[in-house]
Amino acid sequence: MIILGVILLVIGFVASIAVLWTIGIILLVIGVILWILGAVGHAVGGRRHYW
């Protein structure tokens, strides 16, 4: 999701399309939040790992 957000940001910036720019920012922020939650061991999306 982070990579998709960065790609949309670049395409939106180069092509001057504000909608892609906005969607890219939103995807980037959500991706970073989910990445941080997963990194600290919090269950993301209801997934639990029983080790």
Coordinates of N, CA and C in Angstrom, one line a residue:
M1 N 0.8 -1.2 0.0 CA 0.0 0.0 0.0 C 0.9 1.3 0.0
I2 N 2.0 1.2 0.7 CA 2.9 2.3 0.7 C 3.5 2.5 -0.7
I3 N 3.9 1.5 -1.4 CA 4.4 1.6 -2.7 C 3.4 2.2 -3.7
L4 N 2.2 1.7 -3.6 CA 1.1 2.2 -4.5 C 0.9 3.6 -4.2
G5 N 0.9 4.1 -2.9 CA 0.7 5.5 -2.6 C 1.8 6.3 -3.2
V6 N 3.1 5.9 -3.1 CA 4.2 6.6 -3.7 C 4.1 6.7 -5.2
I7 N 3.7 5.6 -5.9 CA 3.5 5.6 -7.3 C 2.4 6.6 -7.7
L8 N 1.3 6.6 -7.0 CA 0.2 7.5 -7.3 C 0.6 9.0 -7.1
L9 N 1.4 9.2 -6.0 CA 1.9 10.5 -5.8 C 2.8 11.0 -6.9
V10 N 3.7 10.2 -7.4 CA 4.6 10.6 -8.5 C 3.8 10.8 -9.8
I11 N 2.9 9.9 -10.1 CA 2.1 10.1 -11.3 C 1.2 11.3 -11.2
G12 N 0.6 11.5 -10.1 CA -0.2 12.7 -9.9 C 0.6 14.0 -10.0
F13 N 1.8 14.0 -9.5 CA 2.6 15.2 -9.5 C 3.1 15.5 -10.9
V14 N 3.6 14.4 -11.6 CA 4.1 14.6 -13.0 C 3.0 15.0 -14.0
A15 N 1.8 14.3 -13.8 CA 0.7 14.6 -14.8 C -0.2 15.7 -14.3
S16 N 0.1 16.3 -13.2 CA -0.7 17.4 -12.6 C -2.2 17.0 -12.4
I17 N -2.4 15.8 -11.9 CA -3.7 15.3 -11.6 C -3.9 15.3 -10.1
A18 N -4.8 16.2 -9.6 CA -4.9 16.4 -8.1 C -5.6 15.2 -7.5
V19 N -6.5 14.5 -8.2 CA -7.1 13.4 -7.6 C -6.1 12.3 -7.3
L20 N -5.2 12.0 -8.2 CA -4.2 11.0 -7.9 C -3.3 11.4 -6.8
W21 N -3.0 12.6 -6.7 CA -2.1 13.2 -5.7 C -2.8 12.9 -4.3
T22 N -4.1 13.2 -4.2 CA -4.8 13.1 -3.0 C -4.9 11.6 -2.6
I23 N -5.3 10.8 -3.5 CA -5.4 9.3 -3.2 C -4.0 8.7 -2.8
G24 N -3.0 9.2 -3.5 CA -1.6 8.7 -3.1 C -1.3 9.1 -1.7
I25 N -1.6 10.3 -1.3 CA -1.3 10.7 0.1 C -2.1 9.9 1.1
I26 N -3.4 9.6 0.8 CA -4.2 8.9 1.7 C -3.7 7.4 1.8
L27 N -3.3 6.8 0.7 CA -2.8 5.4 0.7 C -1.5 5.4 1.4
L28 N -0.7 6.4 1.2 CA 0.6 6.4 1.9 C 0.5 6.5 3.4
V29 N -0.4 7.3 3.9 CA -0.6 7.5 5.3 C -1.2 6.2 5.9
I30 N -2.2 5.7 5.3 CA -2.8 4.4 5.8 C -1.8 3.3 5.8
G31 N -1.0 3.2 4.8 CA 0.0 2.2 4.7 C 1.1 2.3 5.8
V32 N 1.5 3.5 6.1 CA 2.5 3.7 7.2 C 1.9 3.4 8.5
I33 N 0.6 3.8 8.8 CA -0.1 3.4 10.0 C -0.2 1.9 10.2
L34 N -0.6 1.2 9.2 CA -0.7 -0.2 9.3 C 0.7 -0.9 9.5
W35 N 1.7 -0.4 8.8 CA 3.0 -0.9 8.9 C 3.5 -0.7 10.4
I36 N 3.3 0.4 11.0 CA 3.7 0.7 12.3 C 3.0 -0.2 13.3
L37 N 1.7 -0.4 13.1 CA 0.9 -1.3 14.0 C 1.4 -2.7 13.9
G38 N 1.7 -3.1 12.7 CA 2.2 -4.5 12.5 C 3.6 -4.7 13.1
A39 N 4.4 -3.6 13.0 CA 5.7 -3.7 13.6 C 5.8 -3.8 15.1
V40 N 4.8 -3.2 15.8 CA 4.8 -3.2 17.2 C 4.1 -4.5 17.8
G41 N 3.6 -5.3 16.9 CA 3.0 -6.6 17.3 C 1.5 -6.5 17.5
H42 N 0.9 -5.4 17.1 CA -0.6 -5.3 17.2 C -1.2 -6.1 16.1
A43 N -2.3 -6.8 16.4 CA -3.1 -7.5 15.4 C -3.7 -6.6 14.4
V44 N -3.3 -6.7 13.2 CA -3.9 -5.8 12.1 C -4.9 -6.6 11.3
G45 N -6.1 -6.2 11.2 CA -7.1 -6.9 10.4 C -7.6 -8.1 11.1
G46 N -7.5 -8.2 12.4 CA -8.0 -9.4 13.1 C -7.1 -10.6 13.0
R47 N -5.9 -10.5 12.5 CA -5.0 -11.6 12.3 C -4.2 -11.9 13.6
R48 N -4.2 -13.1 14.0 CA -3.5 -13.5 15.2 C -2.5 -14.6 14.9
H49 N -1.4 -14.5 15.5 CA -0.4 -15.5 15.2 C -0.1 -16.3 16.6
Y50 N -0.4 -17.6 16.6 CA -0.2 -18.3 17.8 C 1.2 -19.1 17.6
W51 N 2.2 -18.5 18.2 CA 3.5 -19.2 18.1 C 3.8 -19.8 19.4

